[in-house]
Short mmCIF file of C-alpha atoms and ligand atoms in Angstrom, two decimals:
data_model
loop_
_atom_site.label_atom_id
_atom_site.label_comp_id
_atom_site.label_asym_id
_atom_site.label_seq_id
_atom_site.Cartn_x
_atom_site.Cartn_y
_atom_site.Cartn_z
CA UNK A 218 3.33 6.38 -0.50
CA UNK A 219 4.15 2.61 -1.86
CA UNK A 220 7.04 0.41 -1.74
CA UNK A 221 8.43 -2.92 -0.82
CA UNK A 222 7.13 -5.01 2.23
CA UNK A 223 8.95 -8.29 3.46
CA UNK A 224 6.60 -11.19 4.56
CA UNK A 225 7.10 -14.52 5.99
CA UNK A 226 5.02 -17.02 3.98
CA UNK A 227 3.74 -20.64 4.98
CA UNK A 228 6.31 -22.57 2.41
CA UNK A 229 5.08 -25.98 3.28
CA UNK A 230 2.88 -27.68 5.99
CA UNK A 231 5.22 -29.69 8.69
CA UNK A 232 4.88 -33.24 9.53
CA UNK A 233 5.42 -33.27 13.21
CA UNK A 234 7.92 -30.53 14.43
CA UNK A 235 7.99 -27.66 12.11
CA UNK A 236 11.71 -26.64 10.58
CA UNK A 237 12.69 -23.39 9.05
CA UNK A 238 12.05 -25.02 5.48
CA UNK A 239 8.17 -24.57 6.13
CA UNK A 240 8.64 -20.84 6.16
CA UNK A 241 9.77 -18.73 3.12
CA UNK A 242 10.93 -14.98 2.95
CA UNK A 243 9.32 -13.07 0.54
CA UNK A 244 9.41 -9.57 -0.75
CA UNK A 245 6.25 -7.99 -2.05
CA UNK A 246 5.06 -4.47 -3.64
CA UNK A 247 3.05 -2.91 -1.54
CA UNK A 248 -0.22 -0.98 -3.10
CA UNK A 249 -1.25 2.70 -2.22
CA UNK A 250 -3.69 2.72 0.72
CA UNK A 251 -7.02 2.89 -1.19
CA UNK A 252 -9.80 5.08 0.08
CA UNK A 253 -10.66 3.83 3.91
CA UNK A 254 -7.26 2.16 3.97
CA UNK A 255 -4.12 2.84 5.95
CA UNK A 256 -0.27 1.87 5.57
CA UNK A 257 1.31 0.39 9.06
CA UNK A 258 4.63 -0.33 9.57
CA UNK A 259 4.85 -2.99 12.39
CA UNK A 260 7.20 -2.56 15.36
CA UNK A 261 6.48 -5.91 16.96
CA UNK A 262 4.73 -9.19 16.29
CA UNK A 263 3.67 -11.84 18.33
CA UNK A 264 4.45 -15.74 17.91
CA UNK A 265 1.85 -17.76 19.70
CA UNK A 266 1.38 -21.65 20.13
CA UNK A 267 -2.00 -21.82 18.10
CA UNK A 268 -0.25 -20.67 15.04
CA UNK A 269 1.17 -24.42 14.97
CA UNK A 270 -2.51 -25.63 14.67
CA UNK A 271 -3.03 -23.10 11.73
CA UNK A 272 -0.06 -24.64 9.84
CA UNK A 273 -1.81 -27.80 9.49
CA UNK A 274 -4.38 -28.47 6.73
CA UNK A 275 -7.28 -29.33 9.18
CA UNK A 276 -10.36 -27.77 10.06
CA UNK A 277 -10.10 -26.13 13.59
CA UNK A 278 -11.67 -23.13 15.34
CA UNK A 279 -9.19 -21.00 13.10
CA UNK A 280 -8.63 -21.07 9.40
CA UNK A 281 -5.32 -22.96 8.37
CA UNK A 282 -2.75 -20.38 6.92
CA UNK A 283 -2.75 -20.87 3.19
CA UNK A 284 0.59 -22.18 1.38
CA UNK A 285 2.40 -19.39 -0.53
CA UNK A 286 0.56 -16.61 1.42
CA UNK A 287 1.38 -14.82 4.48
CA UNK A 288 1.06 -16.03 8.14
CA UNK A 289 -1.14 -13.48 10.32
CA UNK A 290 -0.90 -12.99 13.87
CA UNK A 291 -1.10 -10.43 16.47
CA UNK A 292 1.18 -7.21 15.78
CA UNK A 293 1.42 -3.67 16.87
CA UNK A 294 2.88 -0.79 14.44
CA UNK A 295 2.65 2.73 13.75
CA UNK A 296 0.39 4.45 10.95
CA UNK A 297 2.65 5.57 8.37
CA UNK A 298 0.19 6.90 5.72
CA UNK A 299 -3.54 7.23 6.07
CA UNK A 300 -6.32 7.43 3.51
CA UNK A 301 -9.07 7.13 6.31
CA UNK A 302 -10.51 9.89 8.53
CA UNK A 303 -10.34 7.08 11.38
CA UNK A 304 -6.61 7.06 11.81
CA UNK A 305 -3.65 9.44 11.36
CA UNK A 306 -0.21 9.12 10.60
CA UNK A 307 1.55 8.30 13.84
CA UNK A 308 -1.37 6.49 15.52
CA UNK A 309 0.11 3.29 17.35
CA UNK A 310 -2.37 0.22 16.17
CA UNK A 311 -2.84 -3.22 17.19
CA UNK A 312 -3.70 -5.79 14.25
CA UNK A 313 -3.72 -8.97 13.12
CA UNK A 314 -1.31 -8.55 10.03
CA UNK A 315 1.97 -10.04 11.87
CA UNK A 316 4.66 -11.99 9.99
CA UNK A 317 5.57 -8.94 7.99
CA UNK A 318 7.15 -5.53 8.23
CA UNK A 319 4.26 -3.59 6.43
CA UNK A 320 0.97 -3.96 5.84
CA UNK A 321 -1.97 -2.18 3.96
CA UNK A 322 -5.42 -2.67 4.87
CA UNK A 323 -8.80 -1.15 5.77
CA UNK A 324 -8.44 1.21 8.75
CA UNK A 325 -11.27 -0.80 10.78
CA UNK A 326 -8.82 -3.79 10.91
CA UNK A 327 -6.74 -1.83 13.38
CA UNK A 328 -7.32 -0.77 16.83
CA UNK A 329 -5.67 2.22 18.06
CA UNK A 330 -3.86 2.18 21.33
CA UNK A 331 -2.04 4.62 24.07
CA UNK A 332 1.52 3.98 23.36
CA UNK A 333 2.35 5.64 26.66
CA UNK A 334 -0.08 3.55 28.71
CA UNK A 335 1.54 0.13 29.52
CA UNK A 336 5.15 -0.11 30.82
CA UNK A 337 6.16 -1.72 27.24
CA UNK A 338 4.24 -1.57 24.08
CA UNK A 339 4.77 -4.95 23.75
CA UNK A 340 2.46 -5.48 26.76
CA UNK A 341 -0.39 -5.10 24.05
CA UNK A 342 0.59 -8.33 22.69
CA UNK A 343 0.77 -10.23 26.07
CA UNK A 344 -0.27 -9.44 29.41
CA UNK A 345 -2.72 -6.40 28.52
CA UNK A 346 -3.58 -8.30 25.18
CA UNK A 347 -4.84 -11.92 24.15
CA UNK A 348 -2.68 -13.99 26.53
CA UNK A 349 -3.59 -11.69 29.45
CA UNK A 350 -7.28 -12.10 28.77
CA UNK A 351 -6.61 -15.96 28.46
CA UNK A 352 -5.51 -16.01 31.92
CA UNK A 353 -8.20 -13.86 33.39
CA UNK A 354 -10.86 -15.45 31.43
CA UNK A 355 -9.82 -19.06 32.02
CA UNK A 356 -9.39 -18.53 35.99
CA UNK A 357 -12.19 -16.52 36.81
CA UNK A 358 -14.93 -17.56 34.44
CA UNK A 359 -13.97 -21.20 33.11
CA UNK A 360 -12.65 -22.62 36.10
CA UNK A 361 -14.98 -20.37 38.33
CA UNK A 362 -12.13 -19.56 40.64
CA UNK A 363 -13.09 -18.55 44.15
CA UNK A 364 -11.20 -17.10 47.15
CA UNK A 365 -9.13 -19.85 48.99
CA UNK A 366 -8.80 -22.44 45.99
CA UNK A 367 -5.67 -23.93 45.40
CA UNK A 368 -4.51 -23.48 41.81
CA UNK A 369 -2.18 -25.53 39.76
CA UNK A 370 -1.05 -24.06 36.38
CA UNK A 371 1.15 -25.78 33.96
CA UNK A 372 3.17 -23.77 31.23
CA UNK A 373 3.66 -21.68 34.23
CA UNK A 374 6.49 -19.26 33.11
CA UNK A 375 4.93 -18.65 29.74
CA UNK A 376 2.91 -15.71 28.76
CA UNK A 377 -0.35 -17.03 30.01
CA UNK A 378 0.62 -19.18 32.63
CA UNK A 379 2.62 -16.56 34.60
CA UNK A 380 -0.31 -14.46 34.52
CA UNK A 381 -2.74 -17.07 35.82
CA UNK A 382 -0.40 -17.69 38.67
CA UNK A 383 -0.23 -14.31 39.69
CA UNK A 384 -3.92 -13.10 39.23
CA UNK A 385 -4.80 -16.47 41.40
CA UNK A 386 -2.36 -14.73 44.15
CA UNK A 387 -4.12 -11.48 43.89
CA UNK A 388 -7.72 -12.79 44.23
CA UNK A 389 -6.70 -14.86 47.16
CA UNK A 390 -5.62 -18.39 46.28
CA UNK A 391 -4.67 -20.47 49.35
CA UNK A 392 -1.50 -22.05 47.25
CA UNK A 393 -0.34 -21.47 43.67
CA UNK A 394 1.48 -23.99 42.04
CA UNK A 395 3.39 -23.94 38.59
CA UNK A 396 5.46 -26.25 36.51
CA UNK A 397 7.65 -25.16 33.68
CA UNK A 398 10.57 -26.56 31.82
CA UNK A 399 13.97 -25.18 33.35
CA UNK A 400 15.50 -24.69 36.82
CA UNK A 401 15.70 -20.89 35.87
CA UNK A 402 11.99 -20.79 35.21
CA UNK A 403 11.16 -22.40 38.61
CA UNK A 404 13.42 -19.65 40.27
CA UNK A 405 11.52 -17.05 38.33
CA UNK A 406 8.11 -18.49 39.30
CA UNK A 407 8.97 -18.34 43.13
CA UNK A 408 10.10 -14.73 42.61
CA UNK A 409 6.59 -13.74 41.10
CA UNK A 410 5.04 -14.99 44.15
CA UNK A 411 4.14 -18.67 43.31
CA UNK A 412 4.20 -20.68 46.69
CA UNK A 413 5.78 -23.88 45.06
CA UNK A 414 7.07 -24.82 41.36
CA UNK A 415 8.80 -27.80 39.66
CA UNK A 416 10.71 -28.39 36.50
CA UNK A 417 8.55 -31.37 34.94
CA UNK A 418 11.65 -32.85 33.58
CA UNK A 419 12.75 -33.71 37.43
CA UNK A 420 10.55 -36.69 37.77
CA UNK A 421 7.00 -37.89 37.03
CA UNK A 422 4.53 -34.94 36.94
CA UNK A 423 2.48 -36.87 39.26
CA UNK A 424 5.17 -37.31 42.32
CA UNK A 425 6.49 -33.46 41.69
CA UNK A 426 2.74 -32.09 41.78
CA UNK A 427 1.89 -34.36 44.87
CA UNK A 428 5.18 -32.83 46.74
CA UNK A 429 4.17 -29.28 45.54
CA UNK A 430 0.70 -29.54 46.36
CA UNK A 431 0.35 -32.28 49.30
CA UNK A 432 -3.05 -31.39 50.18
CA UNK A 433 -4.59 -31.05 46.78
CA UNK A 434 -5.67 -28.88 44.20
CA UNK A 435 -8.99 -27.09 43.35
CA UNK A 436 -8.22 -25.41 40.02
CA UNK A 437 -5.90 -26.92 37.41
CA UNK A 438 -5.37 -24.31 34.75
CA UNK A 439 -3.93 -26.69 31.62
CA UNK A 440 -1.57 -25.31 29.02
CA UNK A 441 -0.07 -28.60 28.36
CA UNK A 442 -2.17 -31.59 28.50
CA UNK A 443 -0.71 -35.02 28.67
CA UNK A 444 1.09 -36.31 32.16
CA UNK A 445 0.36 -33.07 33.61
CA UNK A 446 -3.53 -33.27 33.05
CA UNK A 447 -3.34 -36.65 34.33
CA UNK A 448 -1.55 -35.51 37.21
CA UNK A 449 -3.81 -32.78 37.95
CA UNK A 450 -6.78 -35.08 37.67
CA UNK A 451 -5.10 -37.36 40.39
CA UNK A 452 -4.44 -34.30 42.82
CA UNK A 453 -8.13 -32.75 42.41
CA UNK A 454 -10.13 -32.19 45.38
CA UNK A 455 -13.97 -32.91 45.72
CA UNK A 456 -15.81 -30.45 43.24
CA UNK A 457 -12.40 -29.52 41.47
CA UNK A 458 -12.48 -27.68 38.19
CA UNK A 459 -10.21 -27.70 35.08
CA UNK A 460 -9.55 -24.87 32.72
CA UNK A 461 -8.17 -26.60 29.37
CA UNK A 462 -6.73 -23.73 27.66
CA UNK A 463 -4.11 -25.39 25.74
CA UNK A 464 -2.22 -28.82 25.30
CA UNK A 465 0.86 -27.82 23.74
CA UNK A 466 2.56 -31.18 24.60
CA UNK A 467 0.34 -32.71 21.78
CA UNK A 468 0.60 -29.89 18.95
CA UNK A 469 3.50 -31.61 17.39
CA UNK A 470 2.24 -35.23 17.68
CA UNK A 471 1.65 -37.34 14.55
CA UNK A 472 -0.26 -39.84 16.04
CA UNK A 473 -3.35 -39.63 18.13
CA UNK A 474 -2.24 -39.07 21.84
CA UNK A 475 -3.91 -41.17 24.68
CA UNK A 476 -6.34 -39.52 27.14
CA UNK A 477 -5.64 -39.37 30.66
CA UNK A 478 -5.94 -42.78 32.33
CA UNK A 479 -7.59 -41.68 35.33
CA UNK A 480 -10.53 -39.79 33.62
CA UNK A 481 -12.81 -41.83 35.57
CA UNK A 482 -12.11 -40.03 38.69
CA UNK A 483 -13.88 -37.18 37.38
CA UNK A 484 -16.95 -39.02 38.45
CA UNK A 485 -16.39 -39.65 42.37
CA UNK A 486 -14.52 -36.40 42.81
CA UNK A 487 -17.05 -34.24 40.82
CA UNK A 488 -14.87 -32.72 38.74
CA UNK A 489 -15.77 -29.99 36.00
CA UNK A 490 -13.39 -30.23 33.00
CA UNK A 491 -14.16 -27.37 30.36
CA UNK A 492 -12.12 -26.16 27.30
CA UNK A 493 -12.51 -22.83 26.20
CA UNK A 494 -11.43 -20.21 23.68
CA UNK A 495 -10.48 -16.54 24.60
CA UNK A 496 -12.44 -15.03 21.71
CA UNK A 497 -15.69 -16.17 23.51
CA UNK A 498 -14.58 -14.18 26.41
CA UNK A 499 -13.88 -10.79 24.50
CA UNK A 500 -16.58 -9.00 26.38
CA UNK A 501 -14.62 -9.58 29.60
CA UNK A 502 -11.85 -7.31 27.83
CA UNK A 503 -13.46 -4.01 29.29
CA UNK A 504 -13.28 -5.27 32.88
CA UNK A 505 -9.88 -7.11 32.41
CA UNK A 506 -8.01 -4.07 31.04
CA UNK A 507 -8.52 -1.52 33.80
CA UNK A 508 -8.00 -4.28 36.46
CA UNK A 509 -4.73 -5.56 34.67
CA UNK A 510 -3.61 -2.05 34.56
CA UNK A 511 -3.99 -1.34 38.06
CA UNK A 512 -2.22 -4.80 39.01
CA UNK A 513 0.81 -3.72 36.75
CA UNK A 514 0.84 -0.31 38.43
CA UNK A 515 0.84 -1.42 41.77
CA UNK A 516 3.35 -4.41 41.30
CA UNK A 517 0.78 -6.99 41.80
CA UNK A 518 1.44 -8.52 38.52
CA UNK A 519 4.57 -8.52 36.59
CA UNK A 520 5.65 -9.88 33.32
CA UNK A 521 8.49 -11.10 31.58
CA UNK A 522 9.24 -10.78 27.89
CA UNK A 523 11.43 -12.51 25.31
CA UNK A 524 12.28 -10.48 22.54
CA UNK A 525 14.04 -11.84 19.21
CA UNK A 526 15.25 -9.10 17.07
CA UNK A 527 14.51 -9.15 13.31
CA UNK A 528 11.41 -10.09 11.17
CA UNK A 529 13.74 -12.88 9.43
CA UNK A 530 14.23 -14.70 12.89
CA UNK A 531 10.29 -14.75 13.35
CA UNK A 532 10.45 -18.51 12.21
CA UNK A 533 13.07 -18.92 14.78
CA UNK A 534 11.45 -17.24 17.35
CA UNK A 535 8.20 -19.41 16.86
CA UNK A 536 10.36 -22.82 16.83
CA UNK A 537 12.10 -21.48 19.90
CA UNK A 538 8.75 -20.86 21.63
CA UNK A 539 7.64 -24.38 20.82
CA UNK A 540 10.98 -25.55 22.41
CA UNK A 541 10.43 -23.49 25.31
CA UNK A 542 12.98 -20.94 24.78
CA UNK A 543 10.95 -18.13 26.16
CA UNK A 544 10.40 -16.92 29.51
CA UNK A 545 7.23 -15.08 29.45
CA UNK A 546 5.85 -13.66 26.17
CA UNK A 547 7.70 -14.37 23.11
CA UNK A 548 7.76 -11.54 20.54
CA UNK A 549 9.76 -10.07 17.52
CA UNK A 550 11.17 -6.88 17.17
CA UNK A 551 10.68 -6.12 13.45
P1 NDP B 100 3.97 -19.90 26.47
O1 NDP B 100 4.56 -18.58 26.41
O2 NDP B 100 3.35 -20.58 27.64
O3 NDP B 100 4.85 -20.77 25.47
C1 NDP B 100 4.76 -21.92 25.30
C2 NDP B 100 5.59 -22.93 26.14
O4 NDP B 100 4.99 -24.17 26.50
C3 NDP B 100 7.06 -22.80 26.28
O5 NDP B 100 7.52 -21.78 26.86
C4 NDP B 100 7.39 -24.26 27.14
O6 NDP B 100 7.75 -24.01 28.31
C5 NDP B 100 6.04 -24.88 26.90
N1 NDP B 100 6.16 -26.24 26.42
C6 NDP B 100 6.46 -26.56 25.09
N2 NDP B 100 6.11 -28.10 24.73
C7 NDP B 100 5.99 -28.45 26.39
C8 NDP B 100 5.67 -29.55 26.60
N3 NDP B 100 5.79 -30.78 25.96
N4 NDP B 100 5.22 -29.89 28.12
C9 NDP B 100 5.31 -28.88 28.65
N5 NDP B 100 5.42 -27.54 28.34
C10 NDP B 100 5.76 -27.36 27.01
O7 NDP B 100 2.73 -19.84 25.27
P2 NDP B 100 1.28 -18.86 25.68
O8 NDP B 100 1.41 -18.51 26.98
O9 NDP B 100 1.05 -18.08 24.74
O10 NDP B 100 0.00 -20.46 25.55
C11 NDP B 100 0.03 -21.27 26.64
C12 NDP B 100 -0.84 -22.11 26.23
O11 NDP B 100 -2.33 -21.46 26.19
C13 NDP B 100 -0.77 -22.82 24.98
O12 NDP B 100 -1.08 -24.37 25.05
C14 NDP B 100 -1.56 -22.31 24.10
O13 NDP B 100 -2.01 -23.00 22.81
C15 NDP B 100 -2.83 -21.77 24.88
N6 NDP B 100 -3.77 -20.95 24.73
C16 NDP B 100 -5.03 -20.91 24.62
C17 NDP B 100 -5.96 -20.13 24.22
C18 NDP B 100 -7.07 -20.35 24.06
O14 NDP B 100 -8.04 -19.41 23.56
N7 NDP B 100 -7.58 -21.59 24.51
C19 NDP B 100 -5.49 -18.71 24.07
C20 NDP B 100 -3.85 -18.50 24.00
C21 NDP B 100 -3.16 -19.60 24.48
P3 NDP B 100 8.64 -24.78 29.12
O15 NDP B 100 10.05 -24.49 29.09
O16 NDP B 100 8.10 -24.75 30.32
O17 NDP B 100 8.35 -26.21 28.54
#
């Protein structure tokens, strides 16, 4: 069973903010699955901030996307033809062949999942997948969260940030503070159990954070960088810990961005600031998945998704993610 597939390719590398012109919509012939391969029809794909870095031709922790080749990323699909004993037609699988409607590849590149286990299939791309593990590992292992810590997370209404705040709450934080980019997102954070939240457009982050965390913070989970990071360093208590997860405020910068001006506070406050990559914490998945499944079942953790329809709209979904148009995980229904 061969046929045609639609793919989104990287057409050109952006300078600064990406645009629709950086993407090409391409139709390709699909080969028959060879021995050991399967054909998967994608149902949903993920768009994630790290993909912005892969559009640049720079050496980083993940290889750049290649020009005129399909982009890649997390996706979930259904096996529609199999030439492997390991996967059967009808199996639901997660994998990294996103940005296309069909993929033919070795069965070992796909992970079979139970489609009935989570509340939505897309949870595998969000709260039960890479972003969820990022939140869990960053908070517990990287920031060394302890019961009673006051936690601040930026990008708090996004896929990672919303989970960070709710896990902190579940594990006994004394205060959970989040920042996000709109009043609606702030309201949502309060509904999710954050003690305080602010829209970072409403004034200097330093002042907004001071009002939201008058007694200071022990942990900052950084998704944003820039003025958020500087403000968090300023509010840190002694022996504070910063998990540097992402710095989305600089991903489209064309010039080097200045560091926080108050870095010297790290010394007197004995602050630990540590960057991390979720893949280095993959062994936590075994502990994380059942724990998160339990939190989802009993309502301790809730998750939002913003679903964009159609593979053709995937570039727009990605650009929307960078502009903050998502609440919770941004996914594309294919
Ligand atoms: P989100 O779902 O949080 O989406 C990105 C959000 O970033 C937008 O919704 C927007 O929300 C916010 N944003 C965009 N520009 C700015 C800005 N200039 N200042 C403040 N906020 C901004 O994405 P994820 O949850 O998937 O990722 C969150 C962060 O975690 C990213 O920095 C990402 O790179 C990082 N990450 C790191 C990993 C690791 O292994 N280290 C793994 C996964 C993610 P708003 O409306 O609030 O502005």
